[in-house]
Every structure is written in C-alpha cells, then in structure tokens.
Short mmCIF file of C-alpha atoms and ligand atoms in Angstrom, two decimals:
data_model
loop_
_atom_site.label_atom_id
_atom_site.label_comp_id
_atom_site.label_asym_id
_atom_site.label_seq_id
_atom_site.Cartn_x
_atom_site.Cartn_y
_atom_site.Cartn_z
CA UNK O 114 -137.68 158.00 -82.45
CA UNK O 115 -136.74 160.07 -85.09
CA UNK O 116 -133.65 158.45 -86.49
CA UNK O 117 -131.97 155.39 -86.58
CA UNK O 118 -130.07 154.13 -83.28
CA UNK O 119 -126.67 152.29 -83.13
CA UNK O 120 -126.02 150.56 -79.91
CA UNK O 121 -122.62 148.70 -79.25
CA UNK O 122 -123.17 145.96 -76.93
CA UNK O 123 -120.23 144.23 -74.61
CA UNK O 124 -120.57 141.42 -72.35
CA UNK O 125 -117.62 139.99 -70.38
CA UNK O 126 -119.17 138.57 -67.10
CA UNK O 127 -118.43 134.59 -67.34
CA UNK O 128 -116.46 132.55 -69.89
CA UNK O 129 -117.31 134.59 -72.98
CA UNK O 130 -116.08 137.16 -74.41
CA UNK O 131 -118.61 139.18 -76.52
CA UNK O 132 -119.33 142.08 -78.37
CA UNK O 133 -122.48 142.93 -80.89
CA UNK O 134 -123.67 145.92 -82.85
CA UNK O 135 -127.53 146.62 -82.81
CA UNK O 136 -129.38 149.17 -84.86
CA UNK O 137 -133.12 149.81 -84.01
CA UNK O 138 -134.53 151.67 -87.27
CA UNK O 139 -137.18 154.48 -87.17
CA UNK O 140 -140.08 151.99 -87.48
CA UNK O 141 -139.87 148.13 -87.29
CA UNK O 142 -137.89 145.50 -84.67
CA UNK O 143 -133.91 146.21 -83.83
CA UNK O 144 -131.57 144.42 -85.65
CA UNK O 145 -128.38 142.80 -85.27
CA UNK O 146 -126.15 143.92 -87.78
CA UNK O 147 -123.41 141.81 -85.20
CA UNK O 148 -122.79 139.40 -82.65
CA UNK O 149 -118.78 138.36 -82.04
CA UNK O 150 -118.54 135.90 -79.37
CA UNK O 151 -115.02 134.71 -77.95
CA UNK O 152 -115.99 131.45 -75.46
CA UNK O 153 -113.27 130.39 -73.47
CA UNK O 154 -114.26 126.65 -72.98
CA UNK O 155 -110.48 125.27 -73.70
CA UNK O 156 -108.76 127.75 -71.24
CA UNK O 157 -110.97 126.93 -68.20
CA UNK O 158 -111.15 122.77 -69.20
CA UNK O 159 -108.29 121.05 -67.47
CA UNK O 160 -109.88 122.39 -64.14
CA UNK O 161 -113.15 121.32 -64.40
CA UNK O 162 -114.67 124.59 -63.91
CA UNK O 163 -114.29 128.58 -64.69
CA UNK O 164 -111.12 130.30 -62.68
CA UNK O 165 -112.06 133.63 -62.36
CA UNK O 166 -108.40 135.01 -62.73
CA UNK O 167 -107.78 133.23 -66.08
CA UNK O 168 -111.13 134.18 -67.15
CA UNK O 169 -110.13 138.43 -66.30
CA UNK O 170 -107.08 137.72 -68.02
CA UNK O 171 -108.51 136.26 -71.48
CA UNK O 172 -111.64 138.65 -71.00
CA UNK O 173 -109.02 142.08 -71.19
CA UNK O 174 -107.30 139.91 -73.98
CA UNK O 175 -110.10 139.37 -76.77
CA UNK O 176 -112.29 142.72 -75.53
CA UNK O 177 -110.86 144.81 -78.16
CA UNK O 178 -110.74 142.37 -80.44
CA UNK O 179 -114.31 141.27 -80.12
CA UNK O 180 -115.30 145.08 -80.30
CA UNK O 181 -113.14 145.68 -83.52
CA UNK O 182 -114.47 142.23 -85.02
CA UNK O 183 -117.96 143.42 -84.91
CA UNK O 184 -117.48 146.59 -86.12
CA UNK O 185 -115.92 144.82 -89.51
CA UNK O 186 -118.62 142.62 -89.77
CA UNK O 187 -121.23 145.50 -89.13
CA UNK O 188 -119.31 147.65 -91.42
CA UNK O 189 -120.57 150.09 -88.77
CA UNK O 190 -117.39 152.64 -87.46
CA UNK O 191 -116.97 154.03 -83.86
CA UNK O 192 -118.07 157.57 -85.35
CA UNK O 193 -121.90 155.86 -85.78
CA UNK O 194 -122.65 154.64 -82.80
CA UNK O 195 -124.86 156.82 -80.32
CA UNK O 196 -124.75 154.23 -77.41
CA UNK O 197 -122.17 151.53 -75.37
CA UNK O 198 -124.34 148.86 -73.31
CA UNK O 199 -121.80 146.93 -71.07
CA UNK O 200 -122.41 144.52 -68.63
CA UNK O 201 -121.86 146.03 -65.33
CA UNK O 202 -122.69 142.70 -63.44
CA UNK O 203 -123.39 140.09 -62.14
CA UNK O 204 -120.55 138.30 -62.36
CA UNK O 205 -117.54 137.66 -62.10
CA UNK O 206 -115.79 140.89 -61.18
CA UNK O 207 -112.70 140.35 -62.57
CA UNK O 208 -114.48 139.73 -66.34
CA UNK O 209 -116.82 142.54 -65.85
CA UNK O 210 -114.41 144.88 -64.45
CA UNK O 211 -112.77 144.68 -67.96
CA UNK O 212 -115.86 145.36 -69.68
CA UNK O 213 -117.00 148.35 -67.57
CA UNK O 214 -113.85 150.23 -67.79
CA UNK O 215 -113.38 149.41 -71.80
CA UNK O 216 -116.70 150.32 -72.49
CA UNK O 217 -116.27 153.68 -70.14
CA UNK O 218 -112.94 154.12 -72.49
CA UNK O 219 -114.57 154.15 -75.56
CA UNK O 220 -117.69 156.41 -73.76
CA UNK O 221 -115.46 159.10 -73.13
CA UNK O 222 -113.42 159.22 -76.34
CA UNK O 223 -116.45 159.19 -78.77
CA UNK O 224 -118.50 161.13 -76.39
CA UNK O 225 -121.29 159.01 -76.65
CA UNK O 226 -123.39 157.71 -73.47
CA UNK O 227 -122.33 154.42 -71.80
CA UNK O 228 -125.06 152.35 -70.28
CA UNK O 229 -124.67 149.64 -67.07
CA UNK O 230 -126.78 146.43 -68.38
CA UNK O 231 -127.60 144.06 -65.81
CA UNK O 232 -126.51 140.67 -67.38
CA UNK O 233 -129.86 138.71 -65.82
CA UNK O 234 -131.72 141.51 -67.70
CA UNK O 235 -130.18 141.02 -71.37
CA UNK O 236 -131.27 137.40 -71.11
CA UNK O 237 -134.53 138.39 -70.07
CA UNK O 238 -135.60 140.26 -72.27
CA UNK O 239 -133.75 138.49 -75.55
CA UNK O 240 -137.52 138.08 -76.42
CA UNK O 241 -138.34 140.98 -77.24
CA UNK O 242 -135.79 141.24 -79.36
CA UNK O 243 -136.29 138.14 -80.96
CA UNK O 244 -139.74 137.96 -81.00
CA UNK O 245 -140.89 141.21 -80.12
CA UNK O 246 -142.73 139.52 -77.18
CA UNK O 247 -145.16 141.63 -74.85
CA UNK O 248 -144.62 142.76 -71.35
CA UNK O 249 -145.63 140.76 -69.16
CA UNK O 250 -144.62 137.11 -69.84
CA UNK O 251 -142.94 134.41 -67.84
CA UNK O 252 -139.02 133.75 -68.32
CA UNK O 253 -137.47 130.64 -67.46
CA UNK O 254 -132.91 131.18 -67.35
CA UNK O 255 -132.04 127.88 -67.51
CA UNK O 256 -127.80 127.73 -67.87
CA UNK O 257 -124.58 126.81 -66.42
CA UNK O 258 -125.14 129.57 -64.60
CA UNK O 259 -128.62 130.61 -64.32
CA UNK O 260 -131.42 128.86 -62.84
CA UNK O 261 -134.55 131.31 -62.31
CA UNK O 262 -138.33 132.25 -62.77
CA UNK O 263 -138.98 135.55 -63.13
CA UNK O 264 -141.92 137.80 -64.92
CA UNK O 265 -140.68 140.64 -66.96
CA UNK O 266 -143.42 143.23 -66.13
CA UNK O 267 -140.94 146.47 -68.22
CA UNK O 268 -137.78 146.56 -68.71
CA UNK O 269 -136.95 147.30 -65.43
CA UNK O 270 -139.20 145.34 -63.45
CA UNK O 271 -138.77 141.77 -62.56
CA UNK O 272 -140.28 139.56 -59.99
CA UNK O 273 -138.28 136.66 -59.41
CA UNK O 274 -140.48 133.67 -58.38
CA UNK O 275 -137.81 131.36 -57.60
CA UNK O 276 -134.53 129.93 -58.53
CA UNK O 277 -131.96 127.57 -57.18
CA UNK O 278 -130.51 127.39 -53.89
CA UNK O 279 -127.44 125.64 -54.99
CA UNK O 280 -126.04 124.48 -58.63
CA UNK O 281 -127.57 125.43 -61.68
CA UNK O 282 -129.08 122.62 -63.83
CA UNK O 283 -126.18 122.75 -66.95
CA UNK O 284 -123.71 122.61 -63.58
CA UNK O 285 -125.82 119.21 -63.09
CA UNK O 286 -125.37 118.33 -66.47
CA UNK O 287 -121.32 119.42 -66.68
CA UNK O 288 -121.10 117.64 -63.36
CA UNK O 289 -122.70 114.22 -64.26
CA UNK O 290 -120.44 114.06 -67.50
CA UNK O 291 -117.70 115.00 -65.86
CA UNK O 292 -119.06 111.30 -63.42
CA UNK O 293 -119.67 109.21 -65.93
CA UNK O 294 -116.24 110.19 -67.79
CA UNK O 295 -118.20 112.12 -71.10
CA UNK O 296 -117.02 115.40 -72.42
CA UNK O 297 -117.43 118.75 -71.67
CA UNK O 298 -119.78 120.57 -71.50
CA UNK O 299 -121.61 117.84 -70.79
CA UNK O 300 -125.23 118.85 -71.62
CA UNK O 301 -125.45 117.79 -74.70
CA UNK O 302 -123.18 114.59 -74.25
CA UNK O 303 -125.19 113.84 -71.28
CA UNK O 304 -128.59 114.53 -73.25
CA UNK O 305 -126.96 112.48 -76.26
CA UNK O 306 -126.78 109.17 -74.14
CA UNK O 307 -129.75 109.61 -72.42
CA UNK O 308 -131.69 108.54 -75.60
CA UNK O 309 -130.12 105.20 -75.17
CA UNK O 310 -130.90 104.49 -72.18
CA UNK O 311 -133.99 103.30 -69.73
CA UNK O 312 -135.37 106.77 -67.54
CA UNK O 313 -136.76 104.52 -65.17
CA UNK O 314 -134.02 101.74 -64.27
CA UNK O 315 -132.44 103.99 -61.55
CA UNK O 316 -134.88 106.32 -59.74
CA UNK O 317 -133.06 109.50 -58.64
CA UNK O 318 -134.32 112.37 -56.12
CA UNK O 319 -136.97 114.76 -57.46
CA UNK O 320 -135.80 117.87 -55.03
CA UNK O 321 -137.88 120.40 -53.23
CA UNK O 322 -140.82 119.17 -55.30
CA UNK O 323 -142.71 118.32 -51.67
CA UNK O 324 -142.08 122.50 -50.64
CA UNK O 325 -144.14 124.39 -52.15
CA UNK O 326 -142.79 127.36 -53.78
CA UNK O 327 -140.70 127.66 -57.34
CA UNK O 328 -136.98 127.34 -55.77
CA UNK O 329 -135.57 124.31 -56.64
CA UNK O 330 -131.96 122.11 -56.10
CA UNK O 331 -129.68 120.33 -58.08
CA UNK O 332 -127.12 119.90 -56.13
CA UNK O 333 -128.20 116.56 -54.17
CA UNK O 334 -129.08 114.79 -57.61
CA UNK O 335 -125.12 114.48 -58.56
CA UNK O 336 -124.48 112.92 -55.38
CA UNK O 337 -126.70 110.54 -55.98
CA UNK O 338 -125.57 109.74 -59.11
CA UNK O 339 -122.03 109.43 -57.72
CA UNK O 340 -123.29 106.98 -55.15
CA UNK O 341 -125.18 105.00 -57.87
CA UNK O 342 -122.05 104.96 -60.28
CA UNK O 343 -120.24 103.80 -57.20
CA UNK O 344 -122.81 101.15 -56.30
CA UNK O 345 -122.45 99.84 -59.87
CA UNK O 346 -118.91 99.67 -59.88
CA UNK O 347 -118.44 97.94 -56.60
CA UNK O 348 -120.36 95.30 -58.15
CA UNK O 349 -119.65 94.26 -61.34
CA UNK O 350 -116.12 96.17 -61.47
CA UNK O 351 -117.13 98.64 -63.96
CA UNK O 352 -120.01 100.10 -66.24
CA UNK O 353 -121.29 99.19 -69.06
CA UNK O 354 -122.01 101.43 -71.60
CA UNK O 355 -125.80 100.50 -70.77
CA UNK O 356 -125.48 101.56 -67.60
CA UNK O 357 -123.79 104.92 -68.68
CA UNK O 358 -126.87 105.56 -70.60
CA UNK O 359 -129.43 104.57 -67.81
CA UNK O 360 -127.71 106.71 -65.39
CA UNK O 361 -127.91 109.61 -67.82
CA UNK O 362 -131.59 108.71 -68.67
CA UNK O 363 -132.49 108.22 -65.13
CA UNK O 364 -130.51 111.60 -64.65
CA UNK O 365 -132.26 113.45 -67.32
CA UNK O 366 -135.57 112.59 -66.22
CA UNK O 367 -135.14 113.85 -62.58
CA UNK O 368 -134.20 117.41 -64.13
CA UNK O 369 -137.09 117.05 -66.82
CA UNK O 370 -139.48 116.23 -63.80
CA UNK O 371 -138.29 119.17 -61.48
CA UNK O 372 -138.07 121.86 -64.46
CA UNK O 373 -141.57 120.76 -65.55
CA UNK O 374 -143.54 121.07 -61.67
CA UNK O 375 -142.05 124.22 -60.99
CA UNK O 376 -143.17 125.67 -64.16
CA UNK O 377 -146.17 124.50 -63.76
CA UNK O 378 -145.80 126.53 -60.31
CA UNK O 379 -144.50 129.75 -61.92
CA UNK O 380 -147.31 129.91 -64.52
CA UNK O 381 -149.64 129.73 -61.48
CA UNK O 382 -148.62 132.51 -60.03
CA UNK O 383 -148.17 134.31 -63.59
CA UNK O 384 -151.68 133.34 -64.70
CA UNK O 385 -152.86 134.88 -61.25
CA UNK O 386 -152.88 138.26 -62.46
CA UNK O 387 -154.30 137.42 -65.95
CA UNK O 388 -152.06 138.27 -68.69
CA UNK O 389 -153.60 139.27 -71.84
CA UNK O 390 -150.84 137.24 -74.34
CA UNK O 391 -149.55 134.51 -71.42
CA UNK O 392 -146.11 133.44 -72.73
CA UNK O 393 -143.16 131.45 -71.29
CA UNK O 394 -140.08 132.30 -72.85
CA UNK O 395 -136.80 129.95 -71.68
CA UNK O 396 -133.25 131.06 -72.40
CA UNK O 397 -130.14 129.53 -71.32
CA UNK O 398 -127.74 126.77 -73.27
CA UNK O 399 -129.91 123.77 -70.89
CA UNK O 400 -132.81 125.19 -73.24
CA UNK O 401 -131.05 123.40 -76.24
CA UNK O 402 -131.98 119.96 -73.87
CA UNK O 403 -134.75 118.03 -76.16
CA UNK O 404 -136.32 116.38 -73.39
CA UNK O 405 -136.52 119.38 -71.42
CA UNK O 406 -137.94 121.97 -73.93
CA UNK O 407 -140.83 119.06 -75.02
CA UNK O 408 -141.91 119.30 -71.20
CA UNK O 409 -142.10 122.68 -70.91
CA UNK O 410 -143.82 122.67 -74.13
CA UNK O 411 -146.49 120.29 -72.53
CA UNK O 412 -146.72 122.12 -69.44
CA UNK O 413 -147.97 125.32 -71.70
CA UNK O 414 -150.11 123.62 -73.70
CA UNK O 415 -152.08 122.28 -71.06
CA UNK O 416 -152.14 125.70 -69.93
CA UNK O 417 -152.72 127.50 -72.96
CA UNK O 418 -150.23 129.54 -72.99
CA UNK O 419 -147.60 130.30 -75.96
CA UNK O 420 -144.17 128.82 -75.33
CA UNK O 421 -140.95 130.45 -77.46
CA UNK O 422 -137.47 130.21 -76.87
CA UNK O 423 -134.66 132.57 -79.09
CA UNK O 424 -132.58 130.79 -81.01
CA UNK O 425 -129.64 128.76 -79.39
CA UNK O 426 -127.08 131.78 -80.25
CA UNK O 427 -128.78 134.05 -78.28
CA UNK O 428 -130.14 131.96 -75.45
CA UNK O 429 -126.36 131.17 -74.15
CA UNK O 430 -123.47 134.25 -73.53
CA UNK O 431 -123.60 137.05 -76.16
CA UNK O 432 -124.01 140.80 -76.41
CA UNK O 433 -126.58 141.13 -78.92
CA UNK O 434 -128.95 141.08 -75.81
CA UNK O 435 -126.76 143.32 -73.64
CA UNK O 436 -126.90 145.82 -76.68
CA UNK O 437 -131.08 145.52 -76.66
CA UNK O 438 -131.34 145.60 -72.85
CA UNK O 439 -129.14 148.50 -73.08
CA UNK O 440 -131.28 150.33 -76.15
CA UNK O 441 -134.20 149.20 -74.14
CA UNK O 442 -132.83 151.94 -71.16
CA UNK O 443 -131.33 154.49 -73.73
CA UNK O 444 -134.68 154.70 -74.69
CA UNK O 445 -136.16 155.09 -70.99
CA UNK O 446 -133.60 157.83 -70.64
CA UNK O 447 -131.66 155.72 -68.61
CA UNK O 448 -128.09 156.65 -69.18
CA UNK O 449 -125.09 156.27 -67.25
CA UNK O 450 -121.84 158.27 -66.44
CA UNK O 451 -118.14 157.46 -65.35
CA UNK O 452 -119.51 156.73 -61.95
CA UNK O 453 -120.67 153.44 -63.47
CA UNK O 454 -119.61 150.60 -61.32
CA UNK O 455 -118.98 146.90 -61.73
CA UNK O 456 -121.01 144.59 -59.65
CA UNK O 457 -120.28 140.98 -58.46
CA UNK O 458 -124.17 140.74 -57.39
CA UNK O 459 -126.95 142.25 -58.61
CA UNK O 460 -130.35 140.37 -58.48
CA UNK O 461 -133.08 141.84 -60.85
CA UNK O 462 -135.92 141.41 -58.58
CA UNK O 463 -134.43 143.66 -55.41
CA UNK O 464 -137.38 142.78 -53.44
CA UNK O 465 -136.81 138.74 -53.48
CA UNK O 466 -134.88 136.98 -50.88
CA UNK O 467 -130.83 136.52 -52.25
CA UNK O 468 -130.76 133.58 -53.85
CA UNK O 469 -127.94 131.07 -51.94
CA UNK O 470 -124.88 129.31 -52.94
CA UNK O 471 -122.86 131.21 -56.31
CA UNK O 472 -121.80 127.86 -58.40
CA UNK O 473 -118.62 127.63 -60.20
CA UNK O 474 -119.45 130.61 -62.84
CA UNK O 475 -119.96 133.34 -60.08
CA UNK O 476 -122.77 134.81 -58.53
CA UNK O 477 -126.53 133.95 -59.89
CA UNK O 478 -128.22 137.00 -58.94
O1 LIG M 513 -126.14 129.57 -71.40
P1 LIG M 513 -124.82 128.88 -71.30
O2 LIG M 513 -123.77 129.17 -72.32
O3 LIG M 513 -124.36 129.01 -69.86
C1 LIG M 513 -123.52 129.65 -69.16
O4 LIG M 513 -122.38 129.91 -69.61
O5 LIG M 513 -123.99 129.87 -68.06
O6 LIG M 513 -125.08 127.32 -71.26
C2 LIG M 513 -124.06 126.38 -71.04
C3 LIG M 513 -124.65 125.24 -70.26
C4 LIG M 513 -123.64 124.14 -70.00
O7 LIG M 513 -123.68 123.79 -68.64
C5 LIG M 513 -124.11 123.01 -70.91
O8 LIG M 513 -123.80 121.72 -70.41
C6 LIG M 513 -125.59 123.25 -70.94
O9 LIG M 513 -125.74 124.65 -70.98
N1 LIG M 513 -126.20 122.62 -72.12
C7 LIG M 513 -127.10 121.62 -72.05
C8 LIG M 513 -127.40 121.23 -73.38
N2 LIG M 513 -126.66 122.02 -74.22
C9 LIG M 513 -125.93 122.87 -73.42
N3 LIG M 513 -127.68 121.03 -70.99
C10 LIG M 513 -128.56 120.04 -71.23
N4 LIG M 513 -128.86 119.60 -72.47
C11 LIG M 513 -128.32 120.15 -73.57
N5 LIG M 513 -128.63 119.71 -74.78
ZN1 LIG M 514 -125.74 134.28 -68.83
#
C-alpha cells in the first residue's frame, strides 16, 4: 500500500446500530480512529426478545446519526474516506436492508467503492485487528446470537466445525434470567449469582456431549431449569434466594461443561493439520462469562495453544470489525457495486450443512 486507507464501517443486522471509522496506515496495524454504537436493549425489552420491525425502524432512525457521530469523533470528513464496508447479512433483513441501501447512498454520492461484509466474518476476524493474529487459528462466536466453531484459513475462507442446532448460549443465559425473574440481559446477572451458589446441588443436562461432532444445544437446558424452578416451587411455595443462586450455578456449569468438550473437539480437528502459531480466539458478549473464558483457558493450556479474546467492545455488535473485514476485501480487490444485495442468510463456510433453528435475533448463519 502506498498511502493511507480510510474505511467507513456500518453494521445494522440485530439490535445495534453501529458505525466506525478505520484507517490502516502505510506500515503498522489499522486503527480505529471510531466506533459509535447505538444498542437498542430498552426498545426490544418489554417483549422479551428482538422484533424485527421495531428493530428496521430504530436501525433507519440512528444510521445517519451513528455515521455522522463517528465522523465527529474521527474528525475524519466524507471527502477522506476511500471505502464503505456495510453489513450485507446475515440478519435480520429489515436492519440490514437499511444499512445496505445507506451505505450504497453514500457509495454513489462520494464515488467511492462500497463493500458487502458478511457479519459472521467481521467477528471472525476482529483478531486480526486486535491482535494482528495469524491465519489459520480457531474462532469460537459465542453470543446472543452466535454459537459456532470455525477456522479462519484467509479472509475468505472458513470452515465451520460446528455450531448450535437451536438457541445460542447468551439466549440460554437471557432465557434463564428471564426464569428465575433477574434482569436483562441476563448473562451477566445470571453469571453474577452463580458465584453464590452450589454448581453441583441441581445436576442439569450436558447436551449432545455423547454425539460426537462440535454441534451442540441449548435449548433443552432451559426447560430443565423451568421444570426444576417448578419442582421447587411446588414444594416449598417459593425460592429462596439460595436456590436462585444454585439454579444459576448448576446452570452455569452445564454451559461451562458443554463449551469446554466441544472445544476440546474443535482444537482436535484444528491441531489435525498442524498450525504453526495454534490460537483460539472467542468473541461474542457470553465471552465476558468468567467461568466460561477460565475453561476455555484450561482447555488451551492443556493443549498448548495461545488463547486471546478482543476486548469486550469489540467482541459484542460494532462496526469497527465490519470496517476491517471490509479493508481486509478492499485490499483483496474485492469490491462491490449497486448490485449489492442484503441477505437474511449467509453462512461463511458454504460447504457445511445449514445450521437449524434461527433464535430470536435472526438467522445464525
Ligand atoms: O455479542 P452480543 O452483544 O450478542 C448479540 O447481540 O448477539 O452478546 C449479548 C449476549 C447476551 O445474550 C448476554 O446475556 C450475553 O451476551 N452475556 C453474557 C455475559 N455478558 C453478556 N453471558 C454470560 N455471561 C456473561 N457475563
Ligand atoms: Zn454478532
């Protein structure tokens, strides 16, 4: 590269909002000069989930704003930058639709190139950004949305090793708060009480862990944690706050336990092809979970392999890694044009079966 490269980065295919300016200087890692992130948390709360109409509605609301917010902060102007990255799916179309066709806008009036970013891809390869991590390493998406394995061999080539067939684990997480009457989300409310409590007083389903194979399930473990809360309250006529925290504990642990055997699977089948620098990177807001970061940790250790996860900012929602993921294909020479279209699904690894069931923020793959 000869001169310096300003990418504008949008992202609009869940509950946030986003928009970040990236430069990548002649020499040295890309930086981000901003990263504006709108969540719309409140809007979607009183019905316990994301409704993709309100969510299209805020999303063409706060684009702009987002955009122009960034470019204040950056004190970057339109006129500088060479490239738009938008999020062109998956997702929920509604959301993306208003981030392909703003960022196809601004394309046409500056005359600069717009690029499709697939939204699986900016979190996958936040690493490199971050950490300027080498191809190929292990990536564990690990959100409200996102449950998957995959090895990032280039920028454009994944192979996904597995994922899950139903909810994602911070679904789990939002779901058993949501149970157990805790706030939303309920990760870290669930994570909070779960250091108060006893892991092993209630003994909840480990799923899928007697298949082989890296797909796992979530889905079954609320249930079960219904039917125990139930159980409990049939009983004694309540819970105590006790057994609020062993449920979460006992809770916790069954996620901990799955998320640590399958990645102990996945690095398997990694390690198989003998990666010079073996790394597992994990991105996602469930990566913020103590107990599950300190078993993943572990389960590199004791397979000497280097574990790193970005910092919490830009593991969840944001565009900083739609701009990189985007600069990663300007690079490439891997441009788009107005023909650019917005995409409900689009799995990273085209080869790997579809993943099933799309969870309440839209489509995982
Ligand atoms: O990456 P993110 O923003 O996800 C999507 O929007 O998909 O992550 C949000 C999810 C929520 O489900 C939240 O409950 C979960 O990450 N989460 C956690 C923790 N902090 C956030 N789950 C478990 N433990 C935590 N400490
Ligand atoms: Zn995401």
């Amino acid at each position: 590269m000869d001169r310096p490269l300003t990418i504008l980065g949008i992202e609009s295919s869940c509950d946030d909002t986003a928009a970040a300016i990236l430069r990548q200087p002649v020499e040295g890692p890309a930086e981000i000069l901003a990263s504006v992130v709108y969540g719309q948390t409140d809007l979607h709360a009183p019905y316990g989930g994301v409704v993709p109409e309100i969510a299209a509605r805020a999303h063409a609301e706060k684009i702009d704003l987002s955009i122009e917010e960034a470019l204040v902060t950056s004190g970057v102007t339109l006129k500088e930058v060479d490239a738009i990255a938008v999020t062109s799916g998956p997702g929920l179309i509604g959301g993306v639709i208003s981030g392909v066709m703003c960022a196809k806008g601004l394309s046409a009036s500056l005359g600069v190139p717009v690029i499709g970013v697939n939204h699986l891809a900016g979190h996958a390869l936040t690493p490199r950004l971050t950490d300027q991590v080498a191809f190929p390493y292990l990536m564990l998406l690990v959100s409200g949305g996102h449950c998957q394995f995959l090895i990032a061999h280039s920028a454009e080539k994944f192979t996904r090793l597995g994922g899950t067939i139903d909810d994602a684990p911070g679904e789990a997480f939002d779901k058993t708060a949501r149970l157990l009457g805790l706030p939303q989300p309920g990760g870290p409310a669930v994570q909070a009480e779960a250091t108060k409590g006893d892991p092993k007083r209630f003994r909840f389903p480990r799923p899928l862990l007697d298949r082989p194979g890296c797909d796992m399930s979530f889905s079954g473990l609320k249930t079960a944690l219904l039917r125990q809360r139930d159980a409990l309250i049939a009983e004694q006529g309540g819970l105590t706050l006790q057994d609020r925290a062993d449920l979460c504990a006992g809770f916790q642990a069954a996620v901990v336990d799955v998320l640590a055997e399958k990645t102990r699977r996945a690095l398997a089948l990694y390690l198989a092809d003998a990666p010079s620098e073996p790394l597992l990177a994990v991105a996602g807001g469930v990566a913020a979970n103590t107990a599950i970061r300190a078993a993943l940790e572990t389960v590199c250790a004791q397979n000497n392999v280097t574990f790193t996860a970005p910092p919490l900012a830009l593991c969840t929602d944001n565009a900083a890694m739609i701009a990189y993921a985007g600069l990663e294909k300007y690079v490439a020479g891997q441009i788009d044009d107005m023909s650019l279209a917005a995409r409900p699904r689009w799995p990273l690894d085209q080869t790997a079966p579809a993943l099933l069931g799309s969870g309440k923020k839209g489509a995982k793959a």
